[in-house]
Short mmCIF file of C-alpha atoms in Angstrom, two decimals:
data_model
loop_
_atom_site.label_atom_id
_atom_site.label_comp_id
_atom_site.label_asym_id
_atom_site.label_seq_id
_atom_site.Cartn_x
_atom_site.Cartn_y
_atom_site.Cartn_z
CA UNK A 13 -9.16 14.08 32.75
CA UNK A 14 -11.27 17.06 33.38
CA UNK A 15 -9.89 20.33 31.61
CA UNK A 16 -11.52 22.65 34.28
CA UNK A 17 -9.41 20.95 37.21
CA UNK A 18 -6.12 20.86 35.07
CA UNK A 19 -6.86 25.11 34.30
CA UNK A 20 -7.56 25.92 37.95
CA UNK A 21 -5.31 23.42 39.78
CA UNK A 22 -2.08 24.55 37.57
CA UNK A 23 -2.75 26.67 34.48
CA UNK A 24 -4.15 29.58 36.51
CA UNK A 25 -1.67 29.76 38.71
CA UNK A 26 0.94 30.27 36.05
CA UNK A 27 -0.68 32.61 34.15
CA UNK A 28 -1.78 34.41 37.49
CA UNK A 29 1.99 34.09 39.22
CA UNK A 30 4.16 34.73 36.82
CA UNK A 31 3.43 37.85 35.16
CA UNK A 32 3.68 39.64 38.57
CA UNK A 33 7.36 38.26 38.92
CA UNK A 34 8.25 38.79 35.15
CA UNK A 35 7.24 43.02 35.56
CA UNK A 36 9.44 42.74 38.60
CA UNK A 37 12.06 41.11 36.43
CA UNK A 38 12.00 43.78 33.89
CA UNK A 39 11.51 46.67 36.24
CA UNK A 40 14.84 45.81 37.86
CA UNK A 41 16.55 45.50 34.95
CA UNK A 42 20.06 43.52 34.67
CA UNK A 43 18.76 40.11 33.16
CA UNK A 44 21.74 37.97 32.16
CA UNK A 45 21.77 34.22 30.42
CA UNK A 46 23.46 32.91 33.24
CA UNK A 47 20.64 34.32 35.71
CA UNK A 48 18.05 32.74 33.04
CA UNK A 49 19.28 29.61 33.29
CA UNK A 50 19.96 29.53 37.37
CA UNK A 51 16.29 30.74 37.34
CA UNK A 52 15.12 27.82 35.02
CA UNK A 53 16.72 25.51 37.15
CA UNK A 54 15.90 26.92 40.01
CA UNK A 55 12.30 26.22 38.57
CA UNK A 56 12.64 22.53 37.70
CA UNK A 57 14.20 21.84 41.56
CA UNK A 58 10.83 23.26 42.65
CA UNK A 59 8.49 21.11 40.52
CA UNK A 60 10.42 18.22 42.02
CA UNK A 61 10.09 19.73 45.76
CA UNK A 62 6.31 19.79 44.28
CA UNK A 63 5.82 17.03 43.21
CA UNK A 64 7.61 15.26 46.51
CA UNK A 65 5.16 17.42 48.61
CA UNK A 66 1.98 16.43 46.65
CA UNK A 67 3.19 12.96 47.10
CA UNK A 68 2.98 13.54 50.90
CA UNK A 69 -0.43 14.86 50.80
CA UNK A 70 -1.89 12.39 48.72
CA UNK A 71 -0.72 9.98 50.47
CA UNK A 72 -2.09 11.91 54.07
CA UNK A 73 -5.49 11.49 52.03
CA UNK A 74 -5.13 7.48 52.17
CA UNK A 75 -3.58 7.22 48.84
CA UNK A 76 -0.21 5.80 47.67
CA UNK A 77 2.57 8.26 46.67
CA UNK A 78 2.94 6.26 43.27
CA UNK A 79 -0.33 7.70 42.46
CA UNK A 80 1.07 11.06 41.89
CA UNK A 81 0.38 10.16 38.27
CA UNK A 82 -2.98 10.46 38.36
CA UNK A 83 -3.27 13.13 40.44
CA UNK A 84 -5.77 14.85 38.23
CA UNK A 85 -7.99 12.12 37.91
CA UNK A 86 -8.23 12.19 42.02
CA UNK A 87 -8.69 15.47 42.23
CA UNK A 88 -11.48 15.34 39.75
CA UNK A 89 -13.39 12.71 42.66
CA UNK A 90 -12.88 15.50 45.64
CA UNK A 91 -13.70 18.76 42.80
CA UNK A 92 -17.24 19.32 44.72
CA UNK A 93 -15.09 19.37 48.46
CA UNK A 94 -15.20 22.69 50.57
CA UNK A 95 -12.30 24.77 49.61
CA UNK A 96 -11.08 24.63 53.55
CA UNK A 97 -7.75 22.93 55.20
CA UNK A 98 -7.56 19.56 55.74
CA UNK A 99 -8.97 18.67 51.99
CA UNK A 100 -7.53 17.49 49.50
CA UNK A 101 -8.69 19.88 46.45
CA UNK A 102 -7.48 23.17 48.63
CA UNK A 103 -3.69 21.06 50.01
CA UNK A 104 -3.06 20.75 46.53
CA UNK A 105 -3.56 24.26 45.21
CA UNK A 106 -1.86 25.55 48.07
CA UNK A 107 1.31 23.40 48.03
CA UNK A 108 1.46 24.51 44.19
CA UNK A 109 0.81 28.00 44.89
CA UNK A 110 3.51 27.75 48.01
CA UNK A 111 5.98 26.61 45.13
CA UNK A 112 5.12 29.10 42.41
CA UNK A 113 5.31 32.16 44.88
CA UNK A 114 8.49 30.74 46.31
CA UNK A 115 10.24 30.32 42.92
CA UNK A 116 9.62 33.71 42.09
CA UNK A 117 10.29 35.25 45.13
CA UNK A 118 14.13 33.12 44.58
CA UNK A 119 14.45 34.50 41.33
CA UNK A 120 13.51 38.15 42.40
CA UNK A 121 16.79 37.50 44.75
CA UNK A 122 19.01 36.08 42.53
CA UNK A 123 18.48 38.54 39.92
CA UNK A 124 18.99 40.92 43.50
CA UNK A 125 22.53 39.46 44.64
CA UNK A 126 23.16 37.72 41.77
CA UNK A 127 25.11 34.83 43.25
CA UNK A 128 23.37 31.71 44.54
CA UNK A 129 24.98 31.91 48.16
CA UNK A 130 24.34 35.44 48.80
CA UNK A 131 20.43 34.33 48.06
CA UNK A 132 21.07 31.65 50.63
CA UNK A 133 22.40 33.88 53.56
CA UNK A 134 19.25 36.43 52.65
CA UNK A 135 16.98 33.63 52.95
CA UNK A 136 18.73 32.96 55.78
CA UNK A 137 18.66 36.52 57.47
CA UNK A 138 14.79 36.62 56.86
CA UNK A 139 13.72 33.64 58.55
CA UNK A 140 16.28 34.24 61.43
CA UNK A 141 14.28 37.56 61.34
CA UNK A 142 11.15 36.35 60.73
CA UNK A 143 11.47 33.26 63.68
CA UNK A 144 13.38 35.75 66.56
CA UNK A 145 10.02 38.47 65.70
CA UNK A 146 7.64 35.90 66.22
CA UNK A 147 7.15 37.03 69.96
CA UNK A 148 5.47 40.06 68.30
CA UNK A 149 3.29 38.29 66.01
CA UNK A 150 2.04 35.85 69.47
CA UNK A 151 1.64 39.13 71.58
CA UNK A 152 -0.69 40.12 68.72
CA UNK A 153 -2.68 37.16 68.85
CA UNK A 154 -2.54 37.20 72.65
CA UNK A 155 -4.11 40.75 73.11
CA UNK A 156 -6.42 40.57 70.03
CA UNK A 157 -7.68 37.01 70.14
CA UNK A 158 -7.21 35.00 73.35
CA UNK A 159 -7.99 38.32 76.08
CA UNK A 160 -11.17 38.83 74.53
CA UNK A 161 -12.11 35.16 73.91
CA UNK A 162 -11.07 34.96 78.02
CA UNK A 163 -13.25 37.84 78.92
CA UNK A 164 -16.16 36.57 77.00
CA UNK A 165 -15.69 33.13 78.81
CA UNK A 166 -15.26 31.34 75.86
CA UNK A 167 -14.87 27.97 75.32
CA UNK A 168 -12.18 28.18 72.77
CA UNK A 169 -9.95 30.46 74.88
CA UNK A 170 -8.57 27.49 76.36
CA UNK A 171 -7.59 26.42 72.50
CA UNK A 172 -5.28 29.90 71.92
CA UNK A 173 -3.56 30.24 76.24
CA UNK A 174 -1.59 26.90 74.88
CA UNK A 175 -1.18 28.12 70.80
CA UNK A 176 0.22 31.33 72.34
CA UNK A 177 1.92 29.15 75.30
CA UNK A 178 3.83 26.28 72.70
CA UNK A 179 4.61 28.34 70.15
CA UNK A 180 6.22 31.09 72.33
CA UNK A 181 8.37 28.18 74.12
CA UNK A 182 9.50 27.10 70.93
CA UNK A 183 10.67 30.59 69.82
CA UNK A 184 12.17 31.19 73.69
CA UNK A 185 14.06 28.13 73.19
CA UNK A 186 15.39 29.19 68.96
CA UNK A 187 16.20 32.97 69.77
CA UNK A 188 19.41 32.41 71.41
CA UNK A 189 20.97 29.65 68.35
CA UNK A 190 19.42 32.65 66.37
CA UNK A 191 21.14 35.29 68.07
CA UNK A 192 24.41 33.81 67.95
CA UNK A 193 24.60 32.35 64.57
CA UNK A 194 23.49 36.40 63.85
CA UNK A 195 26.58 37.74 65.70
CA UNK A 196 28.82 35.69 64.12
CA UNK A 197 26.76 36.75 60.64
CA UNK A 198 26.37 40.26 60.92
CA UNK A 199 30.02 40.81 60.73
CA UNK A 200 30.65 38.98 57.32
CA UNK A 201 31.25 40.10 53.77
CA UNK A 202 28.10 40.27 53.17
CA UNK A 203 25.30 43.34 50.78
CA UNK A 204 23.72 45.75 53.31
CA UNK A 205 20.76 44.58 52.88
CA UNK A 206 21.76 41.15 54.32
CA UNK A 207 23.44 42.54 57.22
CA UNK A 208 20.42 45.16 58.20
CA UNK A 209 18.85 41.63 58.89
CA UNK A 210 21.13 39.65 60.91
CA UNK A 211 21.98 43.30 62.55
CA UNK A 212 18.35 43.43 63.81
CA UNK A 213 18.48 40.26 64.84
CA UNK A 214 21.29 41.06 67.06
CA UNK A 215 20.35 44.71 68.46
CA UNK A 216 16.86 43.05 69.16
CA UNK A 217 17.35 39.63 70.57
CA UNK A 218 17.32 40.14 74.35
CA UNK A 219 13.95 42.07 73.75
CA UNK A 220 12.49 40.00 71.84
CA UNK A 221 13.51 36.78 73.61
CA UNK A 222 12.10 38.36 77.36
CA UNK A 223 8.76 39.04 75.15
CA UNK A 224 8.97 35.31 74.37
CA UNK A 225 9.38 34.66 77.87
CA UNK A 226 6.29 36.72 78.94
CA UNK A 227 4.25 35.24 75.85
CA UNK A 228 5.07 31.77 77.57
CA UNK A 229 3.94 32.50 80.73
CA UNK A 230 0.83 34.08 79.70
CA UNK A 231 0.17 30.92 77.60
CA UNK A 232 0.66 28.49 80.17
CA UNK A 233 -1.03 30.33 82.87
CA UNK A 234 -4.18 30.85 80.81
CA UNK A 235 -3.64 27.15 79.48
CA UNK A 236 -3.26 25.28 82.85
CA UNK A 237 -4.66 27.32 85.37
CA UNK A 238 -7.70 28.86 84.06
CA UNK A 239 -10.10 26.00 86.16
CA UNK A 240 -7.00 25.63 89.00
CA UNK A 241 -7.17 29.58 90.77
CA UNK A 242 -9.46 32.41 91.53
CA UNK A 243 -10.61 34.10 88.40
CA UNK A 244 -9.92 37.34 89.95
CA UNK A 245 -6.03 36.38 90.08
CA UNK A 246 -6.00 35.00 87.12
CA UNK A 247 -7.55 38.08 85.13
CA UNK A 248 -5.15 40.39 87.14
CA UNK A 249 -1.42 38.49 86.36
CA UNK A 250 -3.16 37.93 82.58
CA UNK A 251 -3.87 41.71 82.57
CA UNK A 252 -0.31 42.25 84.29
CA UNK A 253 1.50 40.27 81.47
CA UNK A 254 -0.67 41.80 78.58
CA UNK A 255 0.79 44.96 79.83
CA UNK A 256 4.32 43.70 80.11
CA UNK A 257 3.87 42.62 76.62
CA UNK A 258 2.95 46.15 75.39
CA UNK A 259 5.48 47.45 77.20
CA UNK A 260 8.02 45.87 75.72
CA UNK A 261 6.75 45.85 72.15
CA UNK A 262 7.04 49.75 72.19
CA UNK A 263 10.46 49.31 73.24
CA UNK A 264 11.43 47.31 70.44
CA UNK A 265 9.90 49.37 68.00
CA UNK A 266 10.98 53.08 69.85
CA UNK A 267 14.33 51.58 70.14
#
């Protein structure tokens, strides 16, 4: 087994991710031996989501999940592979990196709310957050990489009309679950800090879900219709929409 992939494949990372978390541990103050040990176990339930997600990839890269026990001694063949997505060396240091970050993150929370369901409903309240202001994050991409890719006639605008087009459709079709599992949310027993999130959910959700809508159709416009009608029109309802969506991004955030 070669010591240099064992150091930079999992040793780093700990010695590089945990010290970060730890300073945030003491800075915070409030440590208890009952938060140690949730953390600790908290730890070992991620080493087995690791492990179960290393299986996957392995096995994406034509080998058999069993051979999870040798995963150094594979990695060692693909060392000298670009450090890009889609190979195996970089799928594996990311999936344990994913984990490491996440764990600490979990702790951060628990030693936060202390209490392993209030960690829940925060995780909950972010990615209810994070998923219903996604129509800001594709406006972003639509205005700063697909318009100019468009106007520069390029190939690969094609590529980000339908990211921008499928995505958004996905995230027209989750805001409303979102915004009524919020409601119903925002007005439990719940820290403040949990509730500012469902709460934005809720004040925001009709903005952000019409954004979705416009997202879509600028997606699907540029996606299907690029080689189908005039450039001309095409350019002005992109143009329109890319407006729209500016329009009502300053409303969210003047709101």
């Amino acid at each position: 087994m070669n010591r240099r992939v064992v150091l930079e494949t999992l040793v780093y990372p700990l010695l590089l991710g945990v010290p970060p978390f730890a300073f945030v541990w003491v800075k915070h103050g409030g440590m208890t031996p009952e938060w140690a040990l949730e953390t600790i176990v908290l730890f070992l339930l991620l080493v087995v989501s690791t492990a179960l997600f290393l299986a996957r990839i392995l096995e994406k890269h034509g080998y058999r999940k069993s051979d999870i026990k040798r995963l150094f001694d594979i990695l060692e063949k693909h060392w000298e592979e670009p450090w890009d997505c889609g190979y195996l060396k970089h799928d594996v240091q990311y999936c344990i990196v994913y984990h490491l970050l996440l764990w600490g993150f979990l702790s951060v929370a628990l030693l936060e709310f202390r209490n392993v369901s209030l960690v829940i409903m925060a995780v909950a309240g972010l990615v209810f957050l994070l998923v219903a202001a996604y129509p800001i994050a594709a406006t972003m991409i639509a205005l700063v990489l697909v318009l100019p890719l468009y106007f520069l006639k390029d190939e690969r605008m094609e590529d980000g009309f339908g990211f921008v087009g499928k995505t958004s459709l996905l995230s027209t079709l989750a805001i409303p679950a979102i915004w009524v599992a919020s409601t119903h949310l925002s007005t439990g027993n719940y820290p403040e800090q949990i509730l500012k999130m469902f709460n934005a959910v809720v004040v925001n959700a009709e903005k952000f879900w019409i954004l979705s809508v416009v997202n879509t159709l600028f997606g699907f416009m540029g996606r299907y219709l690029v080689h189908r009608i005039d450039r001309k029109v095409l350019t002005a309802v992109s143009l329109a929409l890319a407006f729209s969506m500016l329009f009502i991004v300053w409303g969210i955030f003047a709101g």
